Coordinates of C-alpha atoms in Angstrom, one line a residue:
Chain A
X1 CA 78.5 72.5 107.3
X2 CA 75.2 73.5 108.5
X3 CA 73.0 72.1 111.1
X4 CA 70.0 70.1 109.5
X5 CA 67.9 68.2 111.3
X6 CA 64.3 66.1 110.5
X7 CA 62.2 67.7 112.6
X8 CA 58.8 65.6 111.3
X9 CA 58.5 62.1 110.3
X10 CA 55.0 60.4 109.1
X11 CA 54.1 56.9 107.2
X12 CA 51.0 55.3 107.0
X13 CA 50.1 52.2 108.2
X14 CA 52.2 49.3 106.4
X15 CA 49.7 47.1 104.5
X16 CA 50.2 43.5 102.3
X17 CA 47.9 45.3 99.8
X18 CA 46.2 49.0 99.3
X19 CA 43.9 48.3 96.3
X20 CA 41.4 50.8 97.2
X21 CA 43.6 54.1 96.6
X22 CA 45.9 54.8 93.9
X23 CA 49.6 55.9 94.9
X24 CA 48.3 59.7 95.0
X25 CA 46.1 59.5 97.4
X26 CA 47.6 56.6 99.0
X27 CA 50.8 59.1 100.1
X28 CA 48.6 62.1 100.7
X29 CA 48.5 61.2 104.0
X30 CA 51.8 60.8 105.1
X31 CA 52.9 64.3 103.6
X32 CA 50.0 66.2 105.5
X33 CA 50.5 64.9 108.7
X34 CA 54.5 65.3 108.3
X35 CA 53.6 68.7 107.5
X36 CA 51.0 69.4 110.0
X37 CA 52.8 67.9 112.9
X38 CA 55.2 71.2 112.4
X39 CA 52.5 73.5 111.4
X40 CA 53.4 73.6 107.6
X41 CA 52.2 73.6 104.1
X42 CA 53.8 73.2 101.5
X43 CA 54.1 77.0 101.1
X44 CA 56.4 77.0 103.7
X45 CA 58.7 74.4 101.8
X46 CA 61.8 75.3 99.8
X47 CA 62.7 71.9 98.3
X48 CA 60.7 68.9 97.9
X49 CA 62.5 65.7 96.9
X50 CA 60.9 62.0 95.9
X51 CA 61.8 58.3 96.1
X52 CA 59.9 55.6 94.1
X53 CA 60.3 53.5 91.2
X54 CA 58.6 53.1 87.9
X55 CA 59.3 49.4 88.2
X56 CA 57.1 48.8 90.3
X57 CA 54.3 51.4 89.3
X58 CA 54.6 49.7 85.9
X59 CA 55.2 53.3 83.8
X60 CA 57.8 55.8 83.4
X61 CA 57.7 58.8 85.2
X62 CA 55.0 57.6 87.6
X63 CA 56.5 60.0 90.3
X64 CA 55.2 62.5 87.7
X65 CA 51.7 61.9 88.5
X66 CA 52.1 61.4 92.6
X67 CA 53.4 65.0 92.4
X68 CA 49.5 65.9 92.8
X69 CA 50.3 64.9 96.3
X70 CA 52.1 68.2 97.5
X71 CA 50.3 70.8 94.7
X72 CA 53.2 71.5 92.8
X73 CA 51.6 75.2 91.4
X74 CA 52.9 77.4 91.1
X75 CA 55.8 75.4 90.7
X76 CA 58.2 74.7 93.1
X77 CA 61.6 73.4 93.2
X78 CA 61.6 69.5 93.4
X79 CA 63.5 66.5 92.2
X80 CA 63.2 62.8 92.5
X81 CA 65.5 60.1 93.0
X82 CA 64.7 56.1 91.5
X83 CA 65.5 54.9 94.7
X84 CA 64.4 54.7 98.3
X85 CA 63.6 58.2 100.5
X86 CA 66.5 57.7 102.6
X87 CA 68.5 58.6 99.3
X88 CA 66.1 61.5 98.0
X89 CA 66.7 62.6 101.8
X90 CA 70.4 62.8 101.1
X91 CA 69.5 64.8 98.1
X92 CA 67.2 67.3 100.3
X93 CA 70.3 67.6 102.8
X94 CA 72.7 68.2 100.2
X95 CA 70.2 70.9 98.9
X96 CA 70.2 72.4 102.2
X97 CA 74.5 72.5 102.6
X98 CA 73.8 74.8 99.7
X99 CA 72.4 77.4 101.8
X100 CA 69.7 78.8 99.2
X101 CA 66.5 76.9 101.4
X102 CA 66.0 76.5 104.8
X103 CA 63.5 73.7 105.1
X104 CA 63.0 70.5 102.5
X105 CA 60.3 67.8 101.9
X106 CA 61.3 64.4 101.3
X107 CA 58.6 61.7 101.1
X108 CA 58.9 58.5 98.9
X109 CA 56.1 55.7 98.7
X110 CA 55.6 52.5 96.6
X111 CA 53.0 49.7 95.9
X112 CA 54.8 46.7 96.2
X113 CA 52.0 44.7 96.0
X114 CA 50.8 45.0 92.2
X115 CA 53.3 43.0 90.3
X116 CA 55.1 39.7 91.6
X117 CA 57.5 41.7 93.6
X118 CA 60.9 39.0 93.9
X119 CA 60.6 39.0 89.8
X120 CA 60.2 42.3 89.2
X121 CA 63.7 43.0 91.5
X122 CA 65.7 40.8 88.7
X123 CA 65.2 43.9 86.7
X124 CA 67.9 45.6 89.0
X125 CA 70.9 42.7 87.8
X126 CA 73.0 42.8 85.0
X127 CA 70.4 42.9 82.2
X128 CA 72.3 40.5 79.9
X129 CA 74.4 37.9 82.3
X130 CA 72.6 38.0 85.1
X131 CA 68.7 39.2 84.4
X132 CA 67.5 36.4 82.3
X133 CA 68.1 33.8 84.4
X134 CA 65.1 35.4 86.4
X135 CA 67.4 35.1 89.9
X136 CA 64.5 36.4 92.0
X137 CA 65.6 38.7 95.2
X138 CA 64.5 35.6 98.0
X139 CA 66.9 33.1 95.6
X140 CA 69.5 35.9 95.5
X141 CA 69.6 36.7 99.6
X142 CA 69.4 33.2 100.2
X143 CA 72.8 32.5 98.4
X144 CA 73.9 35.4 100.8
X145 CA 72.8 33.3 103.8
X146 CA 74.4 30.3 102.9
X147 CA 78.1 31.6 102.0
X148 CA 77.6 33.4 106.1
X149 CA 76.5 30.2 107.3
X150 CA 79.1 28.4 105.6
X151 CA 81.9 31.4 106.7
X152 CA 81.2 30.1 110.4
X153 CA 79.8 33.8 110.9
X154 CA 76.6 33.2 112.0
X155 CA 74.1 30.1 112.9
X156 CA 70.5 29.7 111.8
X157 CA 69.9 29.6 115.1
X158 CA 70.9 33.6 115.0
X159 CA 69.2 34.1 112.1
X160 CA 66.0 32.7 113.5
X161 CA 66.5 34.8 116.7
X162 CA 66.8 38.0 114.7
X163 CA 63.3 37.3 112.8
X164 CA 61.5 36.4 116.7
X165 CA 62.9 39.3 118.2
X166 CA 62.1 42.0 115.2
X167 CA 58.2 40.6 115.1
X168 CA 58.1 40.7 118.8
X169 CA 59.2 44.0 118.6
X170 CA 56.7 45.0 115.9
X171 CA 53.8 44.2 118.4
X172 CA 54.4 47.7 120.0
X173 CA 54.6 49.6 116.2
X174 CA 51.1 50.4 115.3
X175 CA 52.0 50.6 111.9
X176 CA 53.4 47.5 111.4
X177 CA 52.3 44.7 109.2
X178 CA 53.5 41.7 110.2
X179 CA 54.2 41.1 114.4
X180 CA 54.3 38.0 116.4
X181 CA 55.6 36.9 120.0
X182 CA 56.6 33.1 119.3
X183 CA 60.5 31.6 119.8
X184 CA 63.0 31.4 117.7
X185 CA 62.6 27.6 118.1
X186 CA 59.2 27.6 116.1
X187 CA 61.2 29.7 113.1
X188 CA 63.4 26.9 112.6
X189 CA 60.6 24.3 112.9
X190 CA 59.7 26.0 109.5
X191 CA 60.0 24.5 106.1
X192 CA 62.7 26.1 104.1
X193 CA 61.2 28.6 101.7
X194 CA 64.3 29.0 99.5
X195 CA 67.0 26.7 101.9
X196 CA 68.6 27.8 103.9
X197 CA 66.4 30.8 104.1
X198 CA 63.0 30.4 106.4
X199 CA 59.4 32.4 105.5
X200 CA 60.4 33.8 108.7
X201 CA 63.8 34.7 107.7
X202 CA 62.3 36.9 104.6
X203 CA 60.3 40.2 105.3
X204 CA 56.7 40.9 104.4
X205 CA 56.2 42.0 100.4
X206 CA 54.5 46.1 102.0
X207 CA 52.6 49.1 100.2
X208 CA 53.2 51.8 102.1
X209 CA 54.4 55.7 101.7
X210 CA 56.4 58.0 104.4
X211 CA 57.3 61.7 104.8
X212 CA 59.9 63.5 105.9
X213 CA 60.0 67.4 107.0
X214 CA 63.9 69.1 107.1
X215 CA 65.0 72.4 108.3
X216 CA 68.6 73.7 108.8
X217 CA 69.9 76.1 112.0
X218 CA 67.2 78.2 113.5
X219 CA 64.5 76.9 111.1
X220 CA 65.0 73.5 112.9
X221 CA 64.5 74.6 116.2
X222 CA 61.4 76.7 115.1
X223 CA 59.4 73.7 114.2
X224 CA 60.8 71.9 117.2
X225 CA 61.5 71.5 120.8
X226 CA 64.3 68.8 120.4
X227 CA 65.0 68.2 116.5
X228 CA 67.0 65.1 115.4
X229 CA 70.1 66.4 114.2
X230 CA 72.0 64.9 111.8
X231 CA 75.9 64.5 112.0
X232 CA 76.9 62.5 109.2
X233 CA 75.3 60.6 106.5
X234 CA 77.2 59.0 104.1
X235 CA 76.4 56.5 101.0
X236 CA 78.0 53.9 99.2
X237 CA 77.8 51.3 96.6
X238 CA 79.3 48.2 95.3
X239 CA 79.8 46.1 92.2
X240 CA 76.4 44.9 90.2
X241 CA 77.7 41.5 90.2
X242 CA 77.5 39.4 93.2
X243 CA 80.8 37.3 92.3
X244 CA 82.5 40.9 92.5
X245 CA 81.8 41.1 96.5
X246 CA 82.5 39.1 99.2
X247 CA 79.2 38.2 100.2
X248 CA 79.2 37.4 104.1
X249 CA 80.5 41.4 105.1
X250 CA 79.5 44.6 103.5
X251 CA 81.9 46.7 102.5
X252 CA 79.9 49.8 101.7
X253 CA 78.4 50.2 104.8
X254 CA 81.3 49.6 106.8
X255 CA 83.1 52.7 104.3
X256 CA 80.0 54.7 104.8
X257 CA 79.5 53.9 108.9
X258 CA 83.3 55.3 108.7
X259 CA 82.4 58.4 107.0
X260 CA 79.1 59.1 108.9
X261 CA 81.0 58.9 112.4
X262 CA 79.0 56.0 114.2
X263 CA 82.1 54.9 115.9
X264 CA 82.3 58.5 117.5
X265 CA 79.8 57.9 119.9
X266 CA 77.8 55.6 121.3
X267 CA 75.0 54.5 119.9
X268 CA 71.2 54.4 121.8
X269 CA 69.2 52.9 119.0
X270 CA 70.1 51.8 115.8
X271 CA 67.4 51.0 112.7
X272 CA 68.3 48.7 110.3
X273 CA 67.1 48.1 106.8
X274 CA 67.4 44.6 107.3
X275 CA 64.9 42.6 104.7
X276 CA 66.4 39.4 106.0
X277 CA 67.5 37.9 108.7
X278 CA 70.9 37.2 108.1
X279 CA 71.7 40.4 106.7
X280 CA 70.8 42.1 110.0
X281 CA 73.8 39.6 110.7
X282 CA 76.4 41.3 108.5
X283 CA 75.5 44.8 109.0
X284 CA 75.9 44.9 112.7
X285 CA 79.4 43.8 112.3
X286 CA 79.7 46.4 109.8
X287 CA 78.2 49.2 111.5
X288 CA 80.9 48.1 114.6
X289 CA 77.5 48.2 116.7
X290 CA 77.7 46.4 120.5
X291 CA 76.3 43.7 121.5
X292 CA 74.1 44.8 123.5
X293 CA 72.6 48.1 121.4
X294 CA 68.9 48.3 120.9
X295 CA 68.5 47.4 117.3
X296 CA 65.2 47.5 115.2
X297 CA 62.8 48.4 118.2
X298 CA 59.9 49.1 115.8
X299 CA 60.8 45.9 114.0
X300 CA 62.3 46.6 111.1
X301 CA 62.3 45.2 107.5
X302 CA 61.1 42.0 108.8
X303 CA 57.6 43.6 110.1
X304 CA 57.3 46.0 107.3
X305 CA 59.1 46.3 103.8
X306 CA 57.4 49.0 101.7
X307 CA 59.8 49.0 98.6
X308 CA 61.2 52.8 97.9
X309 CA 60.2 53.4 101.6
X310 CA 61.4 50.8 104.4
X311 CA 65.0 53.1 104.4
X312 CA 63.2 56.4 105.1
X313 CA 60.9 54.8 107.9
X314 CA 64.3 54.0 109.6
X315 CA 65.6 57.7 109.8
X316 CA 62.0 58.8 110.7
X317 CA 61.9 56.2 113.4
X318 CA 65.4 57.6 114.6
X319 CA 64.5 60.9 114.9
X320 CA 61.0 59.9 116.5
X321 CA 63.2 58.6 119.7
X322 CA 66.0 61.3 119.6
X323 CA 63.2 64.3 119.4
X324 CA 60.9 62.2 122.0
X325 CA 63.8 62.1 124.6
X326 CA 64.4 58.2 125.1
X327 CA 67.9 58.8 122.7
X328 CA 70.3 60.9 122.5
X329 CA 72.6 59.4 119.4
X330 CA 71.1 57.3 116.9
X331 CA 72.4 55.3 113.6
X332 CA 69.6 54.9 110.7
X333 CA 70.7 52.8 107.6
X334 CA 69.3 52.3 104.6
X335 CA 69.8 49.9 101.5
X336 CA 69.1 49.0 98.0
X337 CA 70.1 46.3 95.4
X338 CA 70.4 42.7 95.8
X339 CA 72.6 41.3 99.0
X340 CA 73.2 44.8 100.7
X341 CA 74.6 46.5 96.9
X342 CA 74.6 50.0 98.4
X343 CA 73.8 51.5 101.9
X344 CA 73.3 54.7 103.0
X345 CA 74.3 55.6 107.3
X346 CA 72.9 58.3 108.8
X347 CA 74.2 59.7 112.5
X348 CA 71.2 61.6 114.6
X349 CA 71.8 63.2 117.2
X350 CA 69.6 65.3 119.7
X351 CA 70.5 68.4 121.9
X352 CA 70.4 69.3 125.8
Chain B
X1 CA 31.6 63.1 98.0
X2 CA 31.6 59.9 96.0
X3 CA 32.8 57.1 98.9
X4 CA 35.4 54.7 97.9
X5 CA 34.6 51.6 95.5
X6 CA 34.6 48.0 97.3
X7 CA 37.7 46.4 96.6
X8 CA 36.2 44.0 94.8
X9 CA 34.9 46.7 92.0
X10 CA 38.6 48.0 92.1
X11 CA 39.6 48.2 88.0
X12 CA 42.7 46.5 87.3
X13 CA 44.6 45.6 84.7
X14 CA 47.9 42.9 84.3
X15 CA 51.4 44.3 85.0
X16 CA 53.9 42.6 82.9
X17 CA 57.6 43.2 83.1
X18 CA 59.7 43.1 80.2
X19 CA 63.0 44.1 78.5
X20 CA 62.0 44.9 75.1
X21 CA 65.2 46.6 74.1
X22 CA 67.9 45.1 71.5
X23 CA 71.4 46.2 72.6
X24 CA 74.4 46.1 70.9
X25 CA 76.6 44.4 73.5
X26 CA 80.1 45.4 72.5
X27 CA 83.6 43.7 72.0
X28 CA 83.7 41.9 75.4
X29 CA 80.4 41.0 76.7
X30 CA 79.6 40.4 72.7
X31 CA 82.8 37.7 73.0
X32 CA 81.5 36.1 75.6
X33 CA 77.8 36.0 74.3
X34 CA 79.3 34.8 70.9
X35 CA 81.7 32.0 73.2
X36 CA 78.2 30.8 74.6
X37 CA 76.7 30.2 71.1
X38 CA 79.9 28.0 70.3
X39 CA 80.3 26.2 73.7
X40 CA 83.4 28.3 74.6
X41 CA 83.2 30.4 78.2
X42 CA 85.5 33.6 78.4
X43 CA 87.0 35.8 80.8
X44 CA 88.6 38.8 81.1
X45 CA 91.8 39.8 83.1
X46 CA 91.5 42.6 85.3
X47 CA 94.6 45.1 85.8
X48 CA 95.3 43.4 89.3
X49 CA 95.2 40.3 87.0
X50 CA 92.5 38.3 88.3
X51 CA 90.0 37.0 85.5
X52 CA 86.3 38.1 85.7
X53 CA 84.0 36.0 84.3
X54 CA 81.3 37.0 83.0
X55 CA 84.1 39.4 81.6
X56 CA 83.3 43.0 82.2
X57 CA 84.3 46.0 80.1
X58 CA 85.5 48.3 82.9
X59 CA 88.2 47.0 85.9
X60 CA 86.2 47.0 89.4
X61 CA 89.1 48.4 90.9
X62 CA 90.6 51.2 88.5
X63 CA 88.0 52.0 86.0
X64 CA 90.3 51.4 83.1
X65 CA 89.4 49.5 79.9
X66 CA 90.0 45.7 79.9
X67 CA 90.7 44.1 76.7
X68 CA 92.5 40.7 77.5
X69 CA 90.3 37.6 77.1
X70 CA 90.9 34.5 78.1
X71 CA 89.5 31.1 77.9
X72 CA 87.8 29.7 81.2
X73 CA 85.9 26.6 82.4
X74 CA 83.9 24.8 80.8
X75 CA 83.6 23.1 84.2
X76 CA 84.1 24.7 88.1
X77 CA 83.2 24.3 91.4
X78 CA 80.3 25.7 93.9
X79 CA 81.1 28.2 95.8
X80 CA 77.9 29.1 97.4
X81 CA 74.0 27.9 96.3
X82 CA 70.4 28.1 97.6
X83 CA 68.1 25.3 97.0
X84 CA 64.6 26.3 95.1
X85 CA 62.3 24.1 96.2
X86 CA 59.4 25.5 94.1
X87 CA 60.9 26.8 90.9
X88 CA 59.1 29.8 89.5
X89 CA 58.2 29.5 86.2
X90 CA 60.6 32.2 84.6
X91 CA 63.5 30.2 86.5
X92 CA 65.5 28.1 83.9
X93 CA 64.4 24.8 85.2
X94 CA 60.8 23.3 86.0
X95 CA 62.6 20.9 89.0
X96 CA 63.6 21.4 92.5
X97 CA 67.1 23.2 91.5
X98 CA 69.7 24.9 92.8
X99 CA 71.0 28.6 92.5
X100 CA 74.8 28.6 92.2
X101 CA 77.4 30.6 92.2
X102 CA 80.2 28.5 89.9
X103 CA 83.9 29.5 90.1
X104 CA 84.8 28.5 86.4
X105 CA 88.1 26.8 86.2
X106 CA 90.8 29.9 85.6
X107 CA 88.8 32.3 87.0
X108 CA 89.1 34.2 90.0
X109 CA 85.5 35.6 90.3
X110 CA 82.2 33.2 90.0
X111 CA 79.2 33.2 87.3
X112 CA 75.7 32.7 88.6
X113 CA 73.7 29.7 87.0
X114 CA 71.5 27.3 88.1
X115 CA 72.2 24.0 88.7
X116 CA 70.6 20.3 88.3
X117 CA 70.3 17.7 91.2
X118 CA 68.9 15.5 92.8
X119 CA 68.2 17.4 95.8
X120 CA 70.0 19.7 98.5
X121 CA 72.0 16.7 99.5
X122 CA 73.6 16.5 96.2
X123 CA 74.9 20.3 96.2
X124 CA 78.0 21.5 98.1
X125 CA 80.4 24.1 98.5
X126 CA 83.1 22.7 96.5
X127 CA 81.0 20.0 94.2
X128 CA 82.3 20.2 90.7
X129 CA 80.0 21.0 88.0
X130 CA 80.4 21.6 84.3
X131 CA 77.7 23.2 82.2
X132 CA 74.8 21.2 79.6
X133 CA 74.3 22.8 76.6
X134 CA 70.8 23.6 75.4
X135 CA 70.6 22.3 71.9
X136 CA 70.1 25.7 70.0
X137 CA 71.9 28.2 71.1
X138 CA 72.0 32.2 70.6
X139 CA 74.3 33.9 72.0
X140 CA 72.7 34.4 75.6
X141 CA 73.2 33.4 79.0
X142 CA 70.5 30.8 78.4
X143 CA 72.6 28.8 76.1
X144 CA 73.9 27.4 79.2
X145 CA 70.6 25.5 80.4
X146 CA 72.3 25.0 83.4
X147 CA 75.1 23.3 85.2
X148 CA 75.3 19.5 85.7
X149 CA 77.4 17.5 89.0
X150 CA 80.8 16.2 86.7
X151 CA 80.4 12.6 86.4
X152 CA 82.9 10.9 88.7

């Protein structure tokens, strides 16, 4: 395997609503600063991979268009995943094992805001069982809550402590959208938006975009003085239909946590892709992660939930505290579908 | 350089999501579409022998094709719900409802529906429910118009 490591993480500032700019230029940001931070341009890159989703752009191959955003001419060796950057980051890094490029751009944005967002997340059921019955996303995580409340597992009580602590949290992340210093006893004071889930218990609907910059070996070390190196990522998924799982653990991120190593360290800061409150809940037990580990210090989903993007900003955040010096080992997870479907676990670690 | 319009002169134009597409559904999910249409539910035994329901065409655990269906239901009992204050109005009902997730009698994995009562008191893990009917039905999951508490 080689040694690949981010060694430049950008995202602009998570906003309810960017009307003014369209996805182009809305993203142009976030890729020249991730470049510039390590004196780049897009010259220097050998592979440049994508995460959004038509969906939510509202036509097919919108990532097509936001293409504009890096120059692709002459052309240049890119792909695209319909999913969130954590997973077109997996593609860059797989790109990299191959050996034929030393250096990758990942970056991945999405307007959330246009369309009604929980309704437009049906479209990722079962189109013919499941779908029509319009089960928006909120409806769908708040069955989730209420078979772990019901398992004994957790208490809305933790669920409400998990959705104080991540906006309190969000008050030192500039570019978060939603952050608040108030108790957990005034989340559970609120009226039930979808019982038993809380407004507070559901994250922000975000637009937002985020860029990553790779390199393997020496090209890492290059670009920086202490590059976030990663040591295993691993990703897996589970069946479409909820009645398939068991809702109150998640299986693929305990498999993937397993395959990525977390358990062969310890762990300084871990970043969740949390949207809700109780699924912070059930990942921590899957991830094995102690008690006591700093979780979700820039806040997490619950302060800012750009779709196609939240799971990127989690490895960027990562590799922000590894290459900054306050971590050495860091988990980053990411996840897509409804109830936790499939999660992605990346290890960082950083050197000397 | 041209500076950037107000928002409020920002052109835009309504995003409307749809399925437009007519599928040919297939020997098993067709079966149970067609068992909607006639008030029958199906399942489908996995290898392990557990029955799916709604039946799927491939076993979760092996891949391999599943053939076998079997009668479930119509009634069953909550397994887990969330209680929708404010229905939205693509949800199948226009009341305070609940979302559901109904093990059907003789099957081992639960169907997502929605549920009438008469508020969050009135659902349960456990409360037994059977399924009303809408009065024209199609062969989709809408033919169920939801599920109903079974009369004592």
């Amino acid at each position: 395997m080689r040694d690949v490591a981010v060694v430049s993480f950008a995202q602009t500032p998570a906003r309810r609503r960017v009307q003014e700019v369209n996805e182009v230029e809305m993203l142009m940001p976030a890729v020249h600063t991730a470049l510039s931070q390590v004196d780049m341009t897009i010259d220097d890159i050998g592979f440049t991979c994508s995460g959004s989703t038509d969906y939510l752009a509202g036509v097919g191959f919108s990532f097509v268009s936001t293409l504009d955003a890096v120059g692709p001419w002459p052309p240049i060796q890119e792909s695209h995943v319909e999913m969130d950057g954590a997973w077109a980051l997996y593609e860059a890094w797989v790109k990299l094992q191959l050996g034929e490029v030393d250096t990758a751009l990942v970056y991945c944005y999405a307007k959330s805001s246009p369309g009604d967002l929980p309704m437009v997340l049906t479209r990722q059921l079962d189109p013919i069982t499941v779908g029509p019955l319009w089960p928006d996303s909120i409806s769908l995580a708040a069955l989730q809550a209420r078979a772990l409340l019901e398992s004994g597992k957790a208490t809305e009580e933790e669920m409400a402590e998990v959705a104080a602590r991540s906006r309190k949290a969000a008050m030192d992340n500039p570019n978060a959208q939603l952050a608040w210093d108030r108790p957990a006893s005034d989340v559970l004071a609120e009226e039930h938006l979808v019982a038993p889930l809380r407004r507070s218990d559901c994250p922000p609907i975000t637009d937002g975009a985020a860029a990553v910059v790779l390199a393997a070996g020496d090209a890492a070390r290059e670009r920086s003085d202490r590059p976030a190196w990663i040591r295993g990522i691993d990703h897996r998924i589970e069946p479409i239909h909820l009645g398939h799982r068991d809702l109150t653990v998640s299986e693929s991120t305990r498999t993937a946590a397993e395959k990525a190593g977390v358990a062969d360290g310890s762990v300084d800061v871990a970043e969740l892709h949390a949207p809700f409150t109780h699924q912070e809940l059930i990942l921590r037990e899957a991830l094995g992660l102690a008690d006591d580990a700093l979780v979700n210090p820039s806040g997490g989903a619950l302060a800012a939930n750009p779709m196609m993007t939240a799971g990127l900003i989690r490895m960027g955040e990562v590799a922000n505290r590894i290459s900054a010096g306050t971590a050495d080992r860091g988990v980053a997870h990411a996840t897509s579908g409804p109830c936790l479907q499939q999660n992605l676990v990346c290890v960082m670690e950083g050197e000397g | 350089m041209t500076p950037p319009p107000a928002p409020d002169q920002v052109l835009s134009a309504p995003l409307i999501i749809e399925y437009p597409f007519t599928r040919t559904t297939g020997p098993v999910i067709g079966a149970f579409l067609t068992g909607l249409r006639e008030q029958v539910l199906v399942g489908i035994t996995a290898s392990d022998g557990r029955v799916i329901c709604p039946p799927v065409e491939y076993d979760p655990a092996t891949g391999e094709d599943l053939t076998d269906i079997v009668e479930v239901g119509p009634g069953g009992q909550v397994v887990t719900w969330a209680w929708v204050a404010t229905p939205h109005e693509k949800h199948p009902l226009d009341e305070p409802f609940a979302w559901a997730q109904i093990l059907l009698d003789g099957a081992d994995t639960p169907l997502l529906h929605a549920v009438a009562a008469d508020g969050p008191d009135a659902v349960s893990a456990g409360l037994r429910v059977v399924p009303r009917w809408a009065d024209e039905r199609e062969g989709h999951i809408g033919d169920i118009a939801c599920f109903v508490p079974e009369e004592a």
